[in-house]
PDB file of C-alpha atoms and ligand atoms in Angstrom:
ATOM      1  CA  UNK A   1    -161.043 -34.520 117.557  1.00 98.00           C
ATOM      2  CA  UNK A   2    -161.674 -37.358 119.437  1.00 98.00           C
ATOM      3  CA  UNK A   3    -159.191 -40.584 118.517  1.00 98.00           C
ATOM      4  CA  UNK A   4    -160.472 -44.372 119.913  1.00 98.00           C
ATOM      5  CA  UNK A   5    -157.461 -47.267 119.041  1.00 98.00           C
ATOM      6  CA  UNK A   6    -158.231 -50.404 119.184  1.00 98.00           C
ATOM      7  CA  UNK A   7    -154.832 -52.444 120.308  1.00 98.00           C
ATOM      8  CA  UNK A   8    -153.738 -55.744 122.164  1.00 97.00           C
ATOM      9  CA  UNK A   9    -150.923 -53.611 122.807  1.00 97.00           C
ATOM     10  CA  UNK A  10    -151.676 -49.880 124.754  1.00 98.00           C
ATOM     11  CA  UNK A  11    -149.197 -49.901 126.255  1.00 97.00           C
ATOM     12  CA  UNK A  12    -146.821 -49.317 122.935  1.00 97.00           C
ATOM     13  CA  UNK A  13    -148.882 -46.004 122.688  1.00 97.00           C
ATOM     14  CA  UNK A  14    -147.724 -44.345 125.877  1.00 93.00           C
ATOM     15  CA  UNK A  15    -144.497 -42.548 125.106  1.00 95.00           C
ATOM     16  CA  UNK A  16    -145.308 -41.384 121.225  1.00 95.00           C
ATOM     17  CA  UNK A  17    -148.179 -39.698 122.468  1.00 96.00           C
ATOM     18  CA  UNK A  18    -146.505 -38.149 125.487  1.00 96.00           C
ATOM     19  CA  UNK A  19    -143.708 -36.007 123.559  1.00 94.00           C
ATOM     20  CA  UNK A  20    -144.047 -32.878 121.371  1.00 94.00           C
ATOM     21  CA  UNK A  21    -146.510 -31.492 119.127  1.00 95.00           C
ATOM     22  CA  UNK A  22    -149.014 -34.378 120.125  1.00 96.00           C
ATOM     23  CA  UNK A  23    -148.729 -34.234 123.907  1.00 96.00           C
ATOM     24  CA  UNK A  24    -149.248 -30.434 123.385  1.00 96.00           C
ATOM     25  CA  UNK A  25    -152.227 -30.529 121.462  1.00 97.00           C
ATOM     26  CA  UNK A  26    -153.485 -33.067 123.929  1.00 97.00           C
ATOM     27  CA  UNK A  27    -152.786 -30.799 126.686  1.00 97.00           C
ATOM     28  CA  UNK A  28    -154.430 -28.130 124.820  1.00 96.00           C
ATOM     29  CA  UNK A  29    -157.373 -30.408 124.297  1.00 97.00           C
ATOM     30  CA  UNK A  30    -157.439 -29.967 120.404  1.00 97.00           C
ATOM     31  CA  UNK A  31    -157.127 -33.957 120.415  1.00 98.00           C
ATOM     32  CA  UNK A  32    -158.450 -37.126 123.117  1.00 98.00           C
ATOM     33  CA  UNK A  33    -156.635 -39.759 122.531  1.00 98.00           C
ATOM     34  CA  UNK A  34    -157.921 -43.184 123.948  1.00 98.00           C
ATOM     35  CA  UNK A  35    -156.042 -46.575 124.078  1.00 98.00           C
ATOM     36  CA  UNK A  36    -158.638 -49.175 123.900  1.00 98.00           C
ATOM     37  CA  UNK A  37    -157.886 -52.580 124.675  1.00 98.00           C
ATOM     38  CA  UNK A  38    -159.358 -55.145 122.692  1.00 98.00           C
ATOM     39  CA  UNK A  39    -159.032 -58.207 125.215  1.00 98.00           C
ATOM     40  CA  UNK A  40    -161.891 -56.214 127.657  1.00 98.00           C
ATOM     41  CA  UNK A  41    -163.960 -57.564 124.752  1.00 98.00           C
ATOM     42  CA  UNK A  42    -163.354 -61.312 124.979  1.00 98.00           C
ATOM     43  CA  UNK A  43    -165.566 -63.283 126.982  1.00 97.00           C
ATOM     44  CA  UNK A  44    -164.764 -66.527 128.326  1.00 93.00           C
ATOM     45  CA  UNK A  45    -162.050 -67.565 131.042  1.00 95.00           C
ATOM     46  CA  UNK A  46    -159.281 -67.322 128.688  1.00 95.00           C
ATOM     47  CA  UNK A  47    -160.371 -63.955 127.113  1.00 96.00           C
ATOM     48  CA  UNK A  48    -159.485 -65.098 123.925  1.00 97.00           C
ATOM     49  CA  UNK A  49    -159.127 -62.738 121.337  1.00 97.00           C
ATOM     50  CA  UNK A  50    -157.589 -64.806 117.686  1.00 97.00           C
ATOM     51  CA  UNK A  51    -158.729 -68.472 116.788  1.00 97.00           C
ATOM     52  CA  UNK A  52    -157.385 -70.723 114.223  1.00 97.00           C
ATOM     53  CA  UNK A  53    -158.385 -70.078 110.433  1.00 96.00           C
ATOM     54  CA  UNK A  54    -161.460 -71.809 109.192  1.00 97.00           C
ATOM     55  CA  UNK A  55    -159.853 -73.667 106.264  1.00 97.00           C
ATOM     56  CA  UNK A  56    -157.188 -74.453 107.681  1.00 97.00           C
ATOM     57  CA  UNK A  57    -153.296 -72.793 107.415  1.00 95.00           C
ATOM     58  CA  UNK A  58    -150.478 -71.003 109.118  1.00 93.00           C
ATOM     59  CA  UNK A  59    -151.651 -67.971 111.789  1.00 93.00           C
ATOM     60  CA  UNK A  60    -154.525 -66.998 113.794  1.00 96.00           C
ATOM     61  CA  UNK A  61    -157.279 -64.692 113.113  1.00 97.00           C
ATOM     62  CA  UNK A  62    -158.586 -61.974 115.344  1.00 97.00           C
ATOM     63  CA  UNK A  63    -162.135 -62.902 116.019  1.00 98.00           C
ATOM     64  CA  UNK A  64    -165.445 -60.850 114.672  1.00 98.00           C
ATOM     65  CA  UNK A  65    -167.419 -61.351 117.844  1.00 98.00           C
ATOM     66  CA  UNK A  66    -164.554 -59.743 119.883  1.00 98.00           C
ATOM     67  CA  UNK A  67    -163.818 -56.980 117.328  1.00 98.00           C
ATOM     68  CA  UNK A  68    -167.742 -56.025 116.712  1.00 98.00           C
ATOM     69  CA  UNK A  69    -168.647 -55.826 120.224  1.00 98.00           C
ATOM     70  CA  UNK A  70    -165.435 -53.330 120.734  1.00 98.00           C
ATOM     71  CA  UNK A  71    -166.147 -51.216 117.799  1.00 98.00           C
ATOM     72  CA  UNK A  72    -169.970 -51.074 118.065  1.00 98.00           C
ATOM     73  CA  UNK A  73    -168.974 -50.246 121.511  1.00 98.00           C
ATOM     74  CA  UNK A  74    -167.019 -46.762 120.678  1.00 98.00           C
ATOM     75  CA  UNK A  75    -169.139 -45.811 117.811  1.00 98.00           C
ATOM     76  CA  UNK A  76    -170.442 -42.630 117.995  1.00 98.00           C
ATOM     77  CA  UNK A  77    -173.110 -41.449 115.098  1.00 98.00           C
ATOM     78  CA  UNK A  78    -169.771 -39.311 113.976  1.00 98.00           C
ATOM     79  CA  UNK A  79    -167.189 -42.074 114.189  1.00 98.00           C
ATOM     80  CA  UNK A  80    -165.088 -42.555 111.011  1.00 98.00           C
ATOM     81  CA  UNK A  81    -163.776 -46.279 111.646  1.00 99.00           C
ATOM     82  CA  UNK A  82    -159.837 -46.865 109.971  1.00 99.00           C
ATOM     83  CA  UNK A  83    -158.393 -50.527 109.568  1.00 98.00           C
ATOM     84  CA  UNK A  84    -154.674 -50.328 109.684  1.00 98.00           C
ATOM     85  CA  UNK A  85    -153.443 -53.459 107.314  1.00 97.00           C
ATOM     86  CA  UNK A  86    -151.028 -53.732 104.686  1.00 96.00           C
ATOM     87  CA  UNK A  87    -153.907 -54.106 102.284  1.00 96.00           C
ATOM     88  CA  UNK A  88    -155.399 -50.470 102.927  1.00 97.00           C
ATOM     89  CA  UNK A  89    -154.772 -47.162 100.839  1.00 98.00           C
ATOM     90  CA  UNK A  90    -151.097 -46.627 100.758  1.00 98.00           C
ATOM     91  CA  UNK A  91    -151.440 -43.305 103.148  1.00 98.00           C
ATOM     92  CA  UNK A  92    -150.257 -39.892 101.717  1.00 96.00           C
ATOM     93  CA  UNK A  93    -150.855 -36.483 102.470  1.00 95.00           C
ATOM     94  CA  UNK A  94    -154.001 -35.836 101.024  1.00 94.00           C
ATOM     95  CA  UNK A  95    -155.582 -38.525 102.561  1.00 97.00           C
ATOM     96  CA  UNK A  96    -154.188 -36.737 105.941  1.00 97.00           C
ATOM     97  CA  UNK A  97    -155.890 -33.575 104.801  1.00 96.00           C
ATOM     98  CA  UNK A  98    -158.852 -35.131 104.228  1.00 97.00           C
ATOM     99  CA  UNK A  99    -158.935 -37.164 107.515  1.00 98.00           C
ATOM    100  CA  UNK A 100    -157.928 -34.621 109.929  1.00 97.00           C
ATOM    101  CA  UNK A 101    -161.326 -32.789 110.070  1.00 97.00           C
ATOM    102  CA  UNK A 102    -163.281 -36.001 111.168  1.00 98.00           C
ATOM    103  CA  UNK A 103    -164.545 -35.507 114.391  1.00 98.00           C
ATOM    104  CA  UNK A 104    -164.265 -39.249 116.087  1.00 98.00           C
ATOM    105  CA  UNK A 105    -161.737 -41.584 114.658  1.00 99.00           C
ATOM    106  CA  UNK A 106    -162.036 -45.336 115.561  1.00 99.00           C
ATOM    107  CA  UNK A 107    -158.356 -46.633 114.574  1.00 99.00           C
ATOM    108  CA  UNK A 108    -158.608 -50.716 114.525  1.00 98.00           C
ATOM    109  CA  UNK A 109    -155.272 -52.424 114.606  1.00 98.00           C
ATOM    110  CA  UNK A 110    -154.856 -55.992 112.932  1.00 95.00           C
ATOM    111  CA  UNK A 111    -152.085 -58.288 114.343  1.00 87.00           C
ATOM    112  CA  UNK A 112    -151.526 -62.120 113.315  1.00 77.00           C
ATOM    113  CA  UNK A 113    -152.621 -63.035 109.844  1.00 84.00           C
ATOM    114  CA  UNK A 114    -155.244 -60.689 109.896  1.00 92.00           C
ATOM    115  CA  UNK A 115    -158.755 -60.033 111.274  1.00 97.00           C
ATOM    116  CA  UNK A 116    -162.017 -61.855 110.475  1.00 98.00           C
ATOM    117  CA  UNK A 117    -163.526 -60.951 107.314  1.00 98.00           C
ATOM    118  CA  UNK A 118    -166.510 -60.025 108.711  1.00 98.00           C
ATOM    119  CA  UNK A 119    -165.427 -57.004 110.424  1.00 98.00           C
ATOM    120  CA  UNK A 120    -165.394 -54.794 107.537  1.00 98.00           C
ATOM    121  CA  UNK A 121    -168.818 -53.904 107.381  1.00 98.00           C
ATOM    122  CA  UNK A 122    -167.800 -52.292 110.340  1.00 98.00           C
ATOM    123  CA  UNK A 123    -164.719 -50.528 108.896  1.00 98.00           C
ATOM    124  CA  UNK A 124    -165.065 -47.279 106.719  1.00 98.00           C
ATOM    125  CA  UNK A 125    -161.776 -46.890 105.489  1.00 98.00           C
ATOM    126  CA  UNK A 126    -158.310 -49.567 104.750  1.00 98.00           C
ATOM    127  CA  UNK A 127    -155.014 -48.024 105.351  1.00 98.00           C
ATOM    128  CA  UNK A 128    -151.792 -48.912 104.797  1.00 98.00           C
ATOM    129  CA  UNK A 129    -148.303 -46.445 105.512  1.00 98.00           C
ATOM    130  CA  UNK A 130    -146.551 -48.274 102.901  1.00 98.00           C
ATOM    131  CA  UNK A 131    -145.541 -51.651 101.357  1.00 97.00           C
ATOM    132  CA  UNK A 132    -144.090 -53.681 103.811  1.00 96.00           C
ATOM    133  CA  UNK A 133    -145.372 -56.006 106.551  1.00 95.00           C
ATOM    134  CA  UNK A 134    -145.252 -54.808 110.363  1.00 96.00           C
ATOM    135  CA  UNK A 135    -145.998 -56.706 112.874  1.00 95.00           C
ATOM    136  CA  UNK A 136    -149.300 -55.351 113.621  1.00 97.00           C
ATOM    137  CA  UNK A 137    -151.220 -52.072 113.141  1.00 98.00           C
ATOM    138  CA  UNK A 138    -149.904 -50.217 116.337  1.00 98.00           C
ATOM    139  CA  UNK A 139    -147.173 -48.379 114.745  1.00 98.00           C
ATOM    140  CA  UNK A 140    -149.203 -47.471 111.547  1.00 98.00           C
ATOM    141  CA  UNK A 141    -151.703 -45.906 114.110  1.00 98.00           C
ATOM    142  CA  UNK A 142    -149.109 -43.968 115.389  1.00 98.00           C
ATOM    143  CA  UNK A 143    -147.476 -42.739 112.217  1.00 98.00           C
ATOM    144  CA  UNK A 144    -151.580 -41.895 111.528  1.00 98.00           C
ATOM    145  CA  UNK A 145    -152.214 -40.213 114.641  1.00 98.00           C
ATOM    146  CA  UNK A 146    -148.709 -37.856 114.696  1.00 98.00           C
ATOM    147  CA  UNK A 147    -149.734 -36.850 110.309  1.00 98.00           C
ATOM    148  CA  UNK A 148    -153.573 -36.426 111.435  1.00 98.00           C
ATOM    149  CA  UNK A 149    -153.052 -34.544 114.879  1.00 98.00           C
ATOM    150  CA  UNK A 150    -150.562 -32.198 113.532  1.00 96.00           C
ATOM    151  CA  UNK A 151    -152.805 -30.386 110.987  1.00 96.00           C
ATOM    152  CA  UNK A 152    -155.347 -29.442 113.887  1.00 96.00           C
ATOM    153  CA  UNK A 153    -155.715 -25.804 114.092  1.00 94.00           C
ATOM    154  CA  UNK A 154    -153.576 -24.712 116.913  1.00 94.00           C
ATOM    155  CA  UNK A 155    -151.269 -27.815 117.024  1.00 94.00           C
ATOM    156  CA  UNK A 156    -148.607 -26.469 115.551  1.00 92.00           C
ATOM    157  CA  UNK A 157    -146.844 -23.486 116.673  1.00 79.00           C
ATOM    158  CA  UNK A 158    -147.005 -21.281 113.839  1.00 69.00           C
ATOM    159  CA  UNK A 159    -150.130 -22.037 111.546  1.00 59.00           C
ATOM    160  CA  UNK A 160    -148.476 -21.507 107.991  1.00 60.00           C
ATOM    161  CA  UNK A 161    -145.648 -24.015 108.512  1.00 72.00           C
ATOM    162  CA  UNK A 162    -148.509 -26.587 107.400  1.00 76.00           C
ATOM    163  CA  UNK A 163    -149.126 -24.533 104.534  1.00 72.00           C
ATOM    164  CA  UNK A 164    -145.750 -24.570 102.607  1.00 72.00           C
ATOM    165  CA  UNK A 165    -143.945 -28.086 103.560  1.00 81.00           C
ATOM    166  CA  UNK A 166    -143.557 -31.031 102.059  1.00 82.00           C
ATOM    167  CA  UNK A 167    -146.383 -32.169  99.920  1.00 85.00           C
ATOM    168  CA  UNK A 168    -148.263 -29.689 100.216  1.00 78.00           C
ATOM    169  CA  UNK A 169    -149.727 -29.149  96.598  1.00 89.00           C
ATOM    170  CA  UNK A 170    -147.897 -32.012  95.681  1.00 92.00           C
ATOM    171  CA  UNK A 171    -144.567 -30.074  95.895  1.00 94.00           C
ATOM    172  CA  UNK A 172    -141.388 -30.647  98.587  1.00 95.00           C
ATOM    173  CA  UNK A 173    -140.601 -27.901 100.372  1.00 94.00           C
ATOM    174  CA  UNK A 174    -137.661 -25.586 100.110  1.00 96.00           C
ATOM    175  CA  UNK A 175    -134.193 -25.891 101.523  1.00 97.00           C
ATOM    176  CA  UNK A 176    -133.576 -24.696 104.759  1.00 97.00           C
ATOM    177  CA  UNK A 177    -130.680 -22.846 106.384  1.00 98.00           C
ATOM    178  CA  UNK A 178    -129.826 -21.165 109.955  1.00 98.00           C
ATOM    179  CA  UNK A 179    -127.002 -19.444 111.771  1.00 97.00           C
ATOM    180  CA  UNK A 180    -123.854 -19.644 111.508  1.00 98.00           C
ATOM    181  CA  UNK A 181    -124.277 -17.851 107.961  1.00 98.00           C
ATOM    182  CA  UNK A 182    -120.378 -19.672 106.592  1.00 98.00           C
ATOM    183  CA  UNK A 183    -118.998 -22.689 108.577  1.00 98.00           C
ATOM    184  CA  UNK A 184    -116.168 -24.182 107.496  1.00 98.00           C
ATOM    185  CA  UNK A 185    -116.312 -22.515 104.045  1.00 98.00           C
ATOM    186  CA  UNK A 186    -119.654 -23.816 103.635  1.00 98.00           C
ATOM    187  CA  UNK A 187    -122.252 -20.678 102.860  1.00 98.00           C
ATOM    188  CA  UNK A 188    -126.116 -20.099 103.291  1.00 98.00           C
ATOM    189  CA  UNK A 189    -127.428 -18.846  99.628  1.00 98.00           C
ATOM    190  CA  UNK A 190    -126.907 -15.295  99.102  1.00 98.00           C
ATOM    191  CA  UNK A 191    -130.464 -14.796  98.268  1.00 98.00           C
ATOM    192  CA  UNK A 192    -131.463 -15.596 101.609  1.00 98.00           C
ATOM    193  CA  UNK A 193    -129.569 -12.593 103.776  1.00 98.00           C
ATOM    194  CA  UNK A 194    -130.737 -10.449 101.156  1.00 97.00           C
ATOM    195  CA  UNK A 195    -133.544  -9.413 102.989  1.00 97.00           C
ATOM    196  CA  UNK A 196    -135.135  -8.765  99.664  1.00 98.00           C
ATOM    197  CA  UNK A 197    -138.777 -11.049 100.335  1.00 98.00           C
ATOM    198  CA  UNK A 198    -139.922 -11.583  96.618  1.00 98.00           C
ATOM    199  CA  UNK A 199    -136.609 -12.845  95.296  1.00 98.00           C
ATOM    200  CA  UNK A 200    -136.643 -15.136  98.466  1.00 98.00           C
ATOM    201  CA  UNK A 201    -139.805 -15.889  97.664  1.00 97.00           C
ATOM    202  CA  UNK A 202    -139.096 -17.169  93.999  1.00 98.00           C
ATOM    203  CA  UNK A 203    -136.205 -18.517  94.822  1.00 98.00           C
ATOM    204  CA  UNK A 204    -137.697 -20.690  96.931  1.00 97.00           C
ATOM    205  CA  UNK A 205    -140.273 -21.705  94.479  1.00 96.00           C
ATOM    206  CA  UNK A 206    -137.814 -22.233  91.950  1.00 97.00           C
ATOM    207  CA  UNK A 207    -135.977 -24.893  94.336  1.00 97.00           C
ATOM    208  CA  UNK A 208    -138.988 -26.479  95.475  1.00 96.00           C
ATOM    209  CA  UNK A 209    -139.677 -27.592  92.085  1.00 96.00           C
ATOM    210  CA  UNK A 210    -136.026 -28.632  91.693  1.00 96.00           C
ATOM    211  CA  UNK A 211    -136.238 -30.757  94.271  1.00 97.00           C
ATOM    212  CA  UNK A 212    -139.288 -32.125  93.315  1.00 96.00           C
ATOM    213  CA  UNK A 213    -138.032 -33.038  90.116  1.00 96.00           C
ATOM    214  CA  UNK A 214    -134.922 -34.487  91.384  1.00 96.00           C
ATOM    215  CA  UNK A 215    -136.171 -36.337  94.333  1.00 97.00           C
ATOM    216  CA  UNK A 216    -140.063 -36.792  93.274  1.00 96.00           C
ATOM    217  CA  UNK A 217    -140.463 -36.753  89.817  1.00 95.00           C
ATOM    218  CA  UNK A 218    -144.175 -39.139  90.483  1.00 95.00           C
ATOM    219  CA  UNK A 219    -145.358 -35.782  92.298  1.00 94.00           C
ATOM    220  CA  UNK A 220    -144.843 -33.132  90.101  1.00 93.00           C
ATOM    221  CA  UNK A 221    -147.309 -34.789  86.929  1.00 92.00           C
ATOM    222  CA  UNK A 222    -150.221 -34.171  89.566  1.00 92.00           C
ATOM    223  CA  UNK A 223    -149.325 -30.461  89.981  1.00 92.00           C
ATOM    224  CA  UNK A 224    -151.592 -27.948  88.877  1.00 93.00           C
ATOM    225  CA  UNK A 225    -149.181 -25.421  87.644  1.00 93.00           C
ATOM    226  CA  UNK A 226    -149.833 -21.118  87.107  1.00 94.00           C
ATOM    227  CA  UNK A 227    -148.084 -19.741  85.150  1.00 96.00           C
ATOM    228  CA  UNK A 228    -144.925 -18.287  87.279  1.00 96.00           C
ATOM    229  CA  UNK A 229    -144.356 -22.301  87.675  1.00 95.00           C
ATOM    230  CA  UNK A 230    -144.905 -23.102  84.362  1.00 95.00           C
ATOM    231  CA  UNK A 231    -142.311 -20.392  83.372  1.00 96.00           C
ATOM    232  CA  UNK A 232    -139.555 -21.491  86.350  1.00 96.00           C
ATOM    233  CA  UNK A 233    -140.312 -25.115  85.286  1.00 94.00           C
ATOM    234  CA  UNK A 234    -138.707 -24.234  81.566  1.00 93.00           C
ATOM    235  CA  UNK A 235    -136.098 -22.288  83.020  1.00 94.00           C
ATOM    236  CA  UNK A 236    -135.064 -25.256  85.251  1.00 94.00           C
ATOM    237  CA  UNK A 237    -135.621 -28.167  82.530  1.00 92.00           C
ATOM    238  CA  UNK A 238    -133.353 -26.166  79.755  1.00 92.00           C
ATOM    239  CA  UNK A 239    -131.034 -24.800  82.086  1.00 87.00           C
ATOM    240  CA  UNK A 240    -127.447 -25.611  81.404  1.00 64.00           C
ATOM    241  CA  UNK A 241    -125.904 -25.807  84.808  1.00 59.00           C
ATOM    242  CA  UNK A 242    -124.871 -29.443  85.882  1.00 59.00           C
ATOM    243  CA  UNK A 243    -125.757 -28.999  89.709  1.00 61.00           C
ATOM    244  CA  UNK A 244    -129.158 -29.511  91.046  1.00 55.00           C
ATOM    245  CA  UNK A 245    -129.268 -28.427  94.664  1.00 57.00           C
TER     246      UNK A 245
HETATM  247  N1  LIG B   1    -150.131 -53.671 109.608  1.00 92.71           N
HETATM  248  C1  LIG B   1    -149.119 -54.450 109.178  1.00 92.71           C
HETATM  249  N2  LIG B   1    -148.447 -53.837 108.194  1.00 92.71           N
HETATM  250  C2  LIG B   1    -149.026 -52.643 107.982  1.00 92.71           C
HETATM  251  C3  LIG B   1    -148.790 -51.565 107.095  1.00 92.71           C
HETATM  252  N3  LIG B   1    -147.807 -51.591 106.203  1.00 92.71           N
HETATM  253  N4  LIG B   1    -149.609 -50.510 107.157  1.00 92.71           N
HETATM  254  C4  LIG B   1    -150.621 -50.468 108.026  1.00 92.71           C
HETATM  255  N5  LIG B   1    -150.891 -51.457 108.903  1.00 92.71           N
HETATM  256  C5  LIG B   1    -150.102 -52.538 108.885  1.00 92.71           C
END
């Protein structure tokens, strides 16, 4: 996958992208990433990039001349071209899923009050990571970049850990646990040193959907349950214990 971002700001890219699973999957060449500044696409002595709202009002507006000539610049007859704005998609993992596999990503990010209206007949696709207001799209980018790059084949280490975590299916993943086996009184679930793998197995499933229900209620009404779920799911909803780990 090749990734194009469109930034006043590269230079906020540099360290993200140089650290862990994205630096190795650079170095591995499963993902280009470019920083792209969008000043080399102003024209004039003063390289001007915003202008003052037609209408009048606070904040400037990054202009369509500038922005068009950068991203008709990049585009490629595979490019997939995301605006980063508060306004977009809110971002979740299935839009990640279905994003990773595009070949050429054009990431645009906004900064001021906005961009120029204009430029979305360019753009293929709004995003937003969630409902607040950031001072530009850089960071949004980034948080795209890391969820996108990560579900290449080969970036991470061990292929299934994409498979079962958080999300996936609309379900959070399990509990974790790791040497030592009791500190300080505090013990790993019996289950687990069992070494038996289909008890692990359901028990894991079985907290999984505890969790979900505890922590993300919203996900677990998109589930598509079989029946082993459907059957846990009673067992935890009429169960009489008072903890929920
Ligand atoms: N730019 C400013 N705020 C943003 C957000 N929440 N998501 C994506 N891009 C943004």
């Amino acid at each position: 996958m090749k990734i194009d971002i469109l930034t006043l700001f590269p230079a906020m890219f540099a360290s993200p992208f140089n650290e862990s699973i994205i630096a190795r999957a650079r170095k591995r060449n499963l993902v280009e990433i470019n920083t792209v500044n969008i000043r080399d696409f102003a024209q004039g002595r003063h390289q001007q990039v915003d202008d003052y709202p037609y209408g009048g009002g606070a904040g400037m507006v990054m202009k369509f001349d500038v922005l068009s000539r950068a991203i008709e610049k990049l585009k490629e007859s595979n490019s997939h071209v995301i605006y980063l704005s508060p306004q977009g998609k809110k971002l979740d993992q299935n839009d990640v899923l279905r994003i990773s596999p595009q070949e050429h990503l054009i990431l645009l990010c906004g900064h001021y009050e906005g961009i120029d209206e204009r430029t979305m007949q360019l753009v293929d696709e709004e995003i937003s990571i969630g409902d607040y207001v950031l001072s530009g799209g850089e960071i949004a980018a980034m948080v795209l970049v890391d969820a996108v790059t990560r579900l290449i084949p080969g970036a991470l280490g061990d292929a299934a850990s994409s498979q079962d975590e958080s999300f996936a299916g609309n379900l959070l993943e399990y509990p974790h646990y790791t040497r030592p086996s009791v500190y300080m009184g505090e013990e790993v679930p019996e289950t687990l040193l069992s070494g038996h793998h289909e008890q692990i197995r359901l028990w894991r499933k079985k907290l999984s959907l505890k969790r979900t229900l505890l922590k993300r209620p919203d996900l677990l009404l998109k589930r598509e349950y079989d029946q082993e779920e459907k059957k846990m799911l009673e067992e935890i909803l009429f169960a009489r214990e008072k903890t929920i780990k």
